[in-house]
PDB file of C-alpha atoms in Angstrom:
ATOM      1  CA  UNK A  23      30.563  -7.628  10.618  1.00 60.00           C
ATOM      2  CA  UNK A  24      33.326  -6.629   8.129  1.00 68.00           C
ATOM      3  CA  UNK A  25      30.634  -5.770   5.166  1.00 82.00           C
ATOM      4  CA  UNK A  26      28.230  -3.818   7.602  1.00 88.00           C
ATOM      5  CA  UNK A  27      24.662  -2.080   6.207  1.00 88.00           C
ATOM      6  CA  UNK A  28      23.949   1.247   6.601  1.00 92.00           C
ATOM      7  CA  UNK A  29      21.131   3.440   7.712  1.00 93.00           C
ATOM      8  CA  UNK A  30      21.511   7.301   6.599  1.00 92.00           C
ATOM      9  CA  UNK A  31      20.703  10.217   8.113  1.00 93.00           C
ATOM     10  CA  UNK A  32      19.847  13.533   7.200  1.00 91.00           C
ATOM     11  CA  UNK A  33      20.953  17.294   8.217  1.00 90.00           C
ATOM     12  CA  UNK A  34      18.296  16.928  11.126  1.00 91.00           C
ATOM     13  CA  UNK A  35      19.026  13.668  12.328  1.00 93.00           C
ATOM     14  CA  UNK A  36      16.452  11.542  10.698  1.00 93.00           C
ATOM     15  CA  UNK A  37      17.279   8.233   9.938  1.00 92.00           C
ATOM     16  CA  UNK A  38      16.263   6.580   6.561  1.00 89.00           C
ATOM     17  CA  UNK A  39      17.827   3.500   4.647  1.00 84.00           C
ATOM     18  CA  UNK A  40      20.424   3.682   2.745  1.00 82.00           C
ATOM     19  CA  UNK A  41      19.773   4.593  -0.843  1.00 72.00           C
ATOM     20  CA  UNK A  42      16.312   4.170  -0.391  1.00 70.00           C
ATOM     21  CA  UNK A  43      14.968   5.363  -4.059  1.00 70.00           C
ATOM     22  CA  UNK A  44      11.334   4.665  -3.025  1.00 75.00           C
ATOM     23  CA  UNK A  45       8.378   1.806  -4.167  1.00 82.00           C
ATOM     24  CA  UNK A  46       8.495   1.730  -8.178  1.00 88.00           C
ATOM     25  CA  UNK A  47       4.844  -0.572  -8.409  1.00 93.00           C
ATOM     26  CA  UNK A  48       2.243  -0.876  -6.429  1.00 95.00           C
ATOM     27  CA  UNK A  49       2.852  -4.230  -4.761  1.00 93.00           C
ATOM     28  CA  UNK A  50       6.217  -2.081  -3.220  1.00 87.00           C
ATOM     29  CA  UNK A  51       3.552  -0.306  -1.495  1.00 89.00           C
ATOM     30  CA  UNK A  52       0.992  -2.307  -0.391  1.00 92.00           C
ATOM     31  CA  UNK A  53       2.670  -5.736   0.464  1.00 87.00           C
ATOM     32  CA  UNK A  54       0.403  -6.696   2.935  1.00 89.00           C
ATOM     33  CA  UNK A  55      -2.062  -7.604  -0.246  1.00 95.00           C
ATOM     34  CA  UNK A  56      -2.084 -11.426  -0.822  1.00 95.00           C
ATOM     35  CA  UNK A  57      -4.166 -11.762  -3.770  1.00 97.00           C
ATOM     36  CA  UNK A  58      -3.923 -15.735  -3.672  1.00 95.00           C
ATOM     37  CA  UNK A  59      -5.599 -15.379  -0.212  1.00 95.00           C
ATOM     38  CA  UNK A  60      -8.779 -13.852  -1.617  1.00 97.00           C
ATOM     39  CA  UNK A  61     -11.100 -16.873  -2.271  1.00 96.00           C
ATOM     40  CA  UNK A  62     -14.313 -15.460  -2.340  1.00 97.00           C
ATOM     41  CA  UNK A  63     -16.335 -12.601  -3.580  1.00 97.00           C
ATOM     42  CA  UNK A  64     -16.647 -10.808   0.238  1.00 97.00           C
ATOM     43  CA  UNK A  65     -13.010 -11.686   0.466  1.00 97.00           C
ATOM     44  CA  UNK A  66     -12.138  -9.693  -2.256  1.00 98.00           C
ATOM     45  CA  UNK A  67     -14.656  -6.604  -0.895  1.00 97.00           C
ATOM     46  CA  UNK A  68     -13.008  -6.468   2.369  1.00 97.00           C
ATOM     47  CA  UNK A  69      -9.874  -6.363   0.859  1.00 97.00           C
ATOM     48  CA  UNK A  70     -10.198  -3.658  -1.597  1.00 97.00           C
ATOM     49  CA  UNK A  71     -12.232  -1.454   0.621  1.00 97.00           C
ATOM     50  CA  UNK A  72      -8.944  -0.904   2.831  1.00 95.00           C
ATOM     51  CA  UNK A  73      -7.248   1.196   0.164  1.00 95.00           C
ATOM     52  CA  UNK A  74      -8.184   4.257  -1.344  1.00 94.00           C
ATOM     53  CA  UNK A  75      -6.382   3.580  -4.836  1.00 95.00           C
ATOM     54  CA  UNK A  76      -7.639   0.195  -5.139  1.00 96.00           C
ATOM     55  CA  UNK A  77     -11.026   1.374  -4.660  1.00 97.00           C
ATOM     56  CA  UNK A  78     -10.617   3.477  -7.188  1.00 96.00           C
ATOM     57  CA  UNK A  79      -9.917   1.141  -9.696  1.00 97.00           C
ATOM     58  CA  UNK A  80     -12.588  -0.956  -9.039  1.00 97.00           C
ATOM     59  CA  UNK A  81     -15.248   2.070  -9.542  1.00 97.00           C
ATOM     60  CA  UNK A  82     -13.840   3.374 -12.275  1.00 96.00           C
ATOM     61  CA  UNK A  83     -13.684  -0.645 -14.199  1.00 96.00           C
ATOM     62  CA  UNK A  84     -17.418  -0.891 -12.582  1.00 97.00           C
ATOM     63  CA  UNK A  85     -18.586   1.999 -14.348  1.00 96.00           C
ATOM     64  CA  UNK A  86     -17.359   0.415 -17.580  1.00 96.00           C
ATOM     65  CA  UNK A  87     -19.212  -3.094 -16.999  1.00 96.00           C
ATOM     66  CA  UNK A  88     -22.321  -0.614 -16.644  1.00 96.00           C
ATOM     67  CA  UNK A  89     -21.677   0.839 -19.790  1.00 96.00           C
ATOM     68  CA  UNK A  90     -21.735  -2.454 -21.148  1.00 96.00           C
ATOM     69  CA  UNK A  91     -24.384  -3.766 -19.698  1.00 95.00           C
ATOM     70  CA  UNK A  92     -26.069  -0.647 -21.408  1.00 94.00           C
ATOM     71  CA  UNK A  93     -24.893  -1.397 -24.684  1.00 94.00           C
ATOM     72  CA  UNK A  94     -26.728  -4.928 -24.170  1.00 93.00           C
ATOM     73  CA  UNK A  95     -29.602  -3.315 -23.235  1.00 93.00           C
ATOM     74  CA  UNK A  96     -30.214  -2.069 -26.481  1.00 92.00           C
ATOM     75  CA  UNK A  97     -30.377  -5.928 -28.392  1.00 90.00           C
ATOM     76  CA  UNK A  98     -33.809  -5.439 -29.224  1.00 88.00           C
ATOM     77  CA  UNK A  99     -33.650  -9.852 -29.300  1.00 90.00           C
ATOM     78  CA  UNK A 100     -33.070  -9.813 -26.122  1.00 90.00           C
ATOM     79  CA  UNK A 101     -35.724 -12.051 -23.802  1.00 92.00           C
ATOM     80  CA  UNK A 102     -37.574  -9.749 -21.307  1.00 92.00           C
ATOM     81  CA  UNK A 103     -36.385 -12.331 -18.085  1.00 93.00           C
ATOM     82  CA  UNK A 104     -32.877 -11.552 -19.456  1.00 93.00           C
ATOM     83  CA  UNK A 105     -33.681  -7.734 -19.602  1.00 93.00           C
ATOM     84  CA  UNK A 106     -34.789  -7.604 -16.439  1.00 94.00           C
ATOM     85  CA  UNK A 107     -32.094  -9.475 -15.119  1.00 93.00           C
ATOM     86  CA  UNK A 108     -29.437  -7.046 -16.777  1.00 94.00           C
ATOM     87  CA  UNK A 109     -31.791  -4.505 -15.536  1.00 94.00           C
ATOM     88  CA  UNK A 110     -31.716  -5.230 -12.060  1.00 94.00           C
ATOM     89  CA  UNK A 111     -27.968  -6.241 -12.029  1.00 93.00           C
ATOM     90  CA  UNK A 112     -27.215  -2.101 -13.819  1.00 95.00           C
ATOM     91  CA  UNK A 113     -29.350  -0.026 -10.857  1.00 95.00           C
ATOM     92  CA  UNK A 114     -27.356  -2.493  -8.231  1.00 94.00           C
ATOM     93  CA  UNK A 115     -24.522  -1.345 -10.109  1.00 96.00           C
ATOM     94  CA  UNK A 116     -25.069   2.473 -10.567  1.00 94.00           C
ATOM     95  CA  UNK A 117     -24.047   3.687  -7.023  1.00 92.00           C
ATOM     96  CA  UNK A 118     -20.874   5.632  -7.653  1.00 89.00           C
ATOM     97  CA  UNK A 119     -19.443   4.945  -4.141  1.00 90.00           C
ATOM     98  CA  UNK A 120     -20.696   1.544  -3.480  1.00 93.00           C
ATOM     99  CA  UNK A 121     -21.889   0.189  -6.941  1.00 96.00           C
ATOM    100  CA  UNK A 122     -18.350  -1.658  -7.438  1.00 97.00           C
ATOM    101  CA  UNK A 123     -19.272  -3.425  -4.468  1.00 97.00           C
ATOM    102  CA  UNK A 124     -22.872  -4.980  -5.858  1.00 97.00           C
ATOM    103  CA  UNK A 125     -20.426  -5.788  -9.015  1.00 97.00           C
ATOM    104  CA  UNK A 126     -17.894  -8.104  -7.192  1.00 97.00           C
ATOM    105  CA  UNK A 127     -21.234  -9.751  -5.679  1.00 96.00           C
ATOM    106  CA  UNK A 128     -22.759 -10.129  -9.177  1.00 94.00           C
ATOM    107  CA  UNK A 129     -19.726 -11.982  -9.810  1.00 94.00           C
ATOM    108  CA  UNK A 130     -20.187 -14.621  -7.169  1.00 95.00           C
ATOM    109  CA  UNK A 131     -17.842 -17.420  -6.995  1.00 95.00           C
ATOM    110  CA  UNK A 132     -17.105 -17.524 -11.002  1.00 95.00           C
ATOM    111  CA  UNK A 133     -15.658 -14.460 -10.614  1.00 96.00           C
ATOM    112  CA  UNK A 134     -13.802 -14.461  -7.845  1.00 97.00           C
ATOM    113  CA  UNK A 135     -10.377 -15.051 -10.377  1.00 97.00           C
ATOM    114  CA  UNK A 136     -10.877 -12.040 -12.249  1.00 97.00           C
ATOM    115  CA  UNK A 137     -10.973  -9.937  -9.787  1.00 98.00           C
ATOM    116  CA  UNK A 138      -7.991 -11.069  -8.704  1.00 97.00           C
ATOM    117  CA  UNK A 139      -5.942 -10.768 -12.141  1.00 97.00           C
ATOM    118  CA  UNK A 140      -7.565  -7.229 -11.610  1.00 98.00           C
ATOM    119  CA  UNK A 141      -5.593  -6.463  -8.829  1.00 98.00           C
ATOM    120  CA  UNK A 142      -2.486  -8.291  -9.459  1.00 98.00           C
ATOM    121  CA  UNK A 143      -2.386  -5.999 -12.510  1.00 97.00           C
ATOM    122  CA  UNK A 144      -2.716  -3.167 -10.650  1.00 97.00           C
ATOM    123  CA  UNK A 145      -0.382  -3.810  -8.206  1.00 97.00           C
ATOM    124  CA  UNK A 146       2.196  -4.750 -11.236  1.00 97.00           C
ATOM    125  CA  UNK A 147       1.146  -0.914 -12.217  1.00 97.00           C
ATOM    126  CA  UNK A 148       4.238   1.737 -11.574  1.00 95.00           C
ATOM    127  CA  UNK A 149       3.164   3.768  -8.550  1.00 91.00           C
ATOM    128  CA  UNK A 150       1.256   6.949  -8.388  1.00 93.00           C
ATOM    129  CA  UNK A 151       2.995   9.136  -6.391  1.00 86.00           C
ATOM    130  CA  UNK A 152      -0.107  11.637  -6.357  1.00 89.00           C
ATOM    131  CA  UNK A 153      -1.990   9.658  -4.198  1.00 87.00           C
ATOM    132  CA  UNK A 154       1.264   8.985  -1.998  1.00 81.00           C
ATOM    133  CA  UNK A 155      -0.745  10.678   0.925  1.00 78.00           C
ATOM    134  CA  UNK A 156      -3.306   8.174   1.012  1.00 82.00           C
ATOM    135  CA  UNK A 157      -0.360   5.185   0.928  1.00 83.00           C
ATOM    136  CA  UNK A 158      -0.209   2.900   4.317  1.00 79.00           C
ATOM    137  CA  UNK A 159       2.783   3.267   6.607  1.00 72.00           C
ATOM    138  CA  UNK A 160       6.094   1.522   6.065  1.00 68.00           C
ATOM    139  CA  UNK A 161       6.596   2.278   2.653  1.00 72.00           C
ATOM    140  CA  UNK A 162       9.225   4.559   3.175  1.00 75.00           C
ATOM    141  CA  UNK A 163      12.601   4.337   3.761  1.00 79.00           C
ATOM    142  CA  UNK A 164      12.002   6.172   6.771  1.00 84.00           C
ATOM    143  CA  UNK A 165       9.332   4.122   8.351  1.00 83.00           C
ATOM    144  CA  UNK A 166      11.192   0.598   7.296  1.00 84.00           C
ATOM    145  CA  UNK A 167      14.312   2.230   9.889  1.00 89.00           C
ATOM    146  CA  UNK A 168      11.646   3.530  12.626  1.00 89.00           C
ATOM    147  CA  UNK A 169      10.193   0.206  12.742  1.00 86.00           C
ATOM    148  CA  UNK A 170      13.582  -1.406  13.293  1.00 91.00           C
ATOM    149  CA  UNK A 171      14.488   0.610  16.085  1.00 94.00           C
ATOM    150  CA  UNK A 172      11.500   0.098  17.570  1.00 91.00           C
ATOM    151  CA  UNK A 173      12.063  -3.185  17.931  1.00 91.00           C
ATOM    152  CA  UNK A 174      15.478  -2.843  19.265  1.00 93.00           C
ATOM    153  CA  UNK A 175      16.087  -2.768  22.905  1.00 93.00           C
ATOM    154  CA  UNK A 176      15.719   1.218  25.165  1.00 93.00           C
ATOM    155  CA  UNK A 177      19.549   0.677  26.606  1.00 95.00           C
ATOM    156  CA  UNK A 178      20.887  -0.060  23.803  1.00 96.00           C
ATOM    157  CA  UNK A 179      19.121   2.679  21.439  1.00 96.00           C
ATOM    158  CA  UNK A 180      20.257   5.016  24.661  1.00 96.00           C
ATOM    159  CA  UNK A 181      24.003   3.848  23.806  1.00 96.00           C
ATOM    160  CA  UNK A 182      23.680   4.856  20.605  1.00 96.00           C
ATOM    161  CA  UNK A 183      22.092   7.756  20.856  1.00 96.00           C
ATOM    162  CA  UNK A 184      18.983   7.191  18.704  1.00 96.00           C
ATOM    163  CA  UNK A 185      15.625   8.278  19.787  1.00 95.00           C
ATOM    164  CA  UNK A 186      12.242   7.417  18.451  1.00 93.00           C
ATOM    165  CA  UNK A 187      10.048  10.308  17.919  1.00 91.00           C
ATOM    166  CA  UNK A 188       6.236   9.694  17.804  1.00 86.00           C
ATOM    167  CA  UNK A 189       4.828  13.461  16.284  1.00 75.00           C
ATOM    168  CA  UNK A 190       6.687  15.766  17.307  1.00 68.00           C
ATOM    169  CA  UNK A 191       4.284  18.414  18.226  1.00 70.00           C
ATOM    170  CA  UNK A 192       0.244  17.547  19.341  1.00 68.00           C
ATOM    171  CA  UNK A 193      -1.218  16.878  15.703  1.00 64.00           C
ATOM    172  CA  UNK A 194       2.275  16.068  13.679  1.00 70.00           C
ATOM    173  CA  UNK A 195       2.506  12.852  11.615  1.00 71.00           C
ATOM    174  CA  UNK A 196       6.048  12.990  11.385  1.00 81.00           C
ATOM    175  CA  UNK A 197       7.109   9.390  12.703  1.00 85.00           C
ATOM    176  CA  UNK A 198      10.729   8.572  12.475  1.00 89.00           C
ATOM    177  CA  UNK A 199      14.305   7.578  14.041  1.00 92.00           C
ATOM    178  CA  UNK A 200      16.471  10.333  14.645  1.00 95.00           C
ATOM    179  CA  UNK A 201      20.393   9.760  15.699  1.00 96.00           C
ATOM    180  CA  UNK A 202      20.942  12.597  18.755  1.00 95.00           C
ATOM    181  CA  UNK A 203      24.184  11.959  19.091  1.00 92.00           C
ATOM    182  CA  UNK A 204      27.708  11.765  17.494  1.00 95.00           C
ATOM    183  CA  UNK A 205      27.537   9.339  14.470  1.00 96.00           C
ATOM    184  CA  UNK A 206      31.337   8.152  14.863  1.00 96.00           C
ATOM    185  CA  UNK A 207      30.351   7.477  18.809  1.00 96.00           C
ATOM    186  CA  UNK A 208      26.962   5.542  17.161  1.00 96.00           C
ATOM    187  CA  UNK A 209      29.688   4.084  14.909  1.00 95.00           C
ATOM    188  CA  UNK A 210      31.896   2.810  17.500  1.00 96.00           C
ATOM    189  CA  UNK A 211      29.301   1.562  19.906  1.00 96.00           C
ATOM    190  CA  UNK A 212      27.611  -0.591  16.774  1.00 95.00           C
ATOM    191  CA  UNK A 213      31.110  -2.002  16.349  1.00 93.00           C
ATOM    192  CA  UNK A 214      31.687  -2.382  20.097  1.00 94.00           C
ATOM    193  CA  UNK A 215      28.104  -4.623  20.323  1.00 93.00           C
ATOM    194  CA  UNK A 216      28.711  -6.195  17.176  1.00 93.00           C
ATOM    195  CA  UNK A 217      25.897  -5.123  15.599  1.00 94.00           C
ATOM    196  CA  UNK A 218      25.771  -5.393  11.760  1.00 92.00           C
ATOM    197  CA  UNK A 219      25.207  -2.179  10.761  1.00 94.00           C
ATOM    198  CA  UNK A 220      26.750   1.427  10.501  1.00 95.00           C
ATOM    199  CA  UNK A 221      25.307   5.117  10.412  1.00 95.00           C
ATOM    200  CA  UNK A 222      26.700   7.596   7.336  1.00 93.00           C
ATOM    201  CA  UNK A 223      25.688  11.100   6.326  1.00 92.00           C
ATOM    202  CA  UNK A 224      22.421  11.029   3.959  1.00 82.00           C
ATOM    203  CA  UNK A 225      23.181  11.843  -0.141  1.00 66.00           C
ATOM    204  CA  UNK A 226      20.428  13.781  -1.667  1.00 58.00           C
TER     205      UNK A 226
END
């Protein structure tokens, strides 16, 4: 209680945390992927078909193993079961939306591990913060104090005069906190209740 935390809030009330500066990789963003869980190739489908930016990744390195397997192609010494094999395994391949997913199932078990370095490396990457739209919630500092709120009791969120706001017009996706009332009366009633943490004005 003597070395409280703080939550700030802005000019309109909002409530973020306190020097939030934002996710610098990917993992800060998407920490609900646990690559060690992934154990085999439909594991590793499901997973990467949740996210936009992962998906991505794996068409874009797809389209490179079928550029490969088109450089192959041309080894006139190659056998003509192996050619059709590499055949078969490119037109599975060649689906721009869904071709990454015949890929991680060409794979099978044996590759099961490097799709996972692949995404372990790309969620070591530094965010893209063009593609922040597409990001799941609670990566902002502003959805990490929501969600605490939340789960703090309606009298006492009444005593300190914090309200959750779920859109606040029909359509909105603004989700957040907001303090309603005085912040040195918040102050004081955190203090009061012993809670450990404090309310200060937002720095830009």
């Amino acid at each position: 209680m003597t070395q409280p935390w703080y939550f700030e809030v802005d000019e309109y009330g909002t409530i973020g945390e306190a020097d939030d500066t934002g996710p610098e990789v990917n993992s800060d963003v998407y920490e609900d992927i646990d690559v060690k869980g992934l154990q085999a190739p439909e594991d590793i489908i499901a997973e990467v078909d949740q996210y936009d930016e992962l998906r991505e990744r794996f068409q874009e390195r797809c389209t490179e193993a079928v550029e490969a397997i088109e450089t192959r192609l041309e080894d006139s010494k190659l056998s003509s079961a192996r050619r059709k094999k590499l055949e078969e395994r490119r037109d599975r391949m060649q689906d721009p939306d869904d071709g990454w997913q015949a890929w991680v199932e060409c794979g099978g078990k044996r590759g099961v591990a490097d799709f996972r370095t692949l995404i372990q490396e790309w969620l070591d990457e530094d965010v893209d913060w063009s593609q922040s739209d597409s990001w799941p919630s609670g990566w902002a500092g502003q959805d990490r104090a929501m969600s605490f709120f939340q789960d703090m009791d309606g009298k006492m969120l009444d005593a300190l005069g914090v309200v959750i706001v779920e859109g606040d017009h029909p359509g909105s996706t603004y989700f957040a906190a907001e303090l309603r009332g005085e912040m040195k009366v918040a102050n004081a009633v955190a203090e009061r209740e012993g809670l450990p943490f404090r309310f200060r004005v937002g720095v830009d």
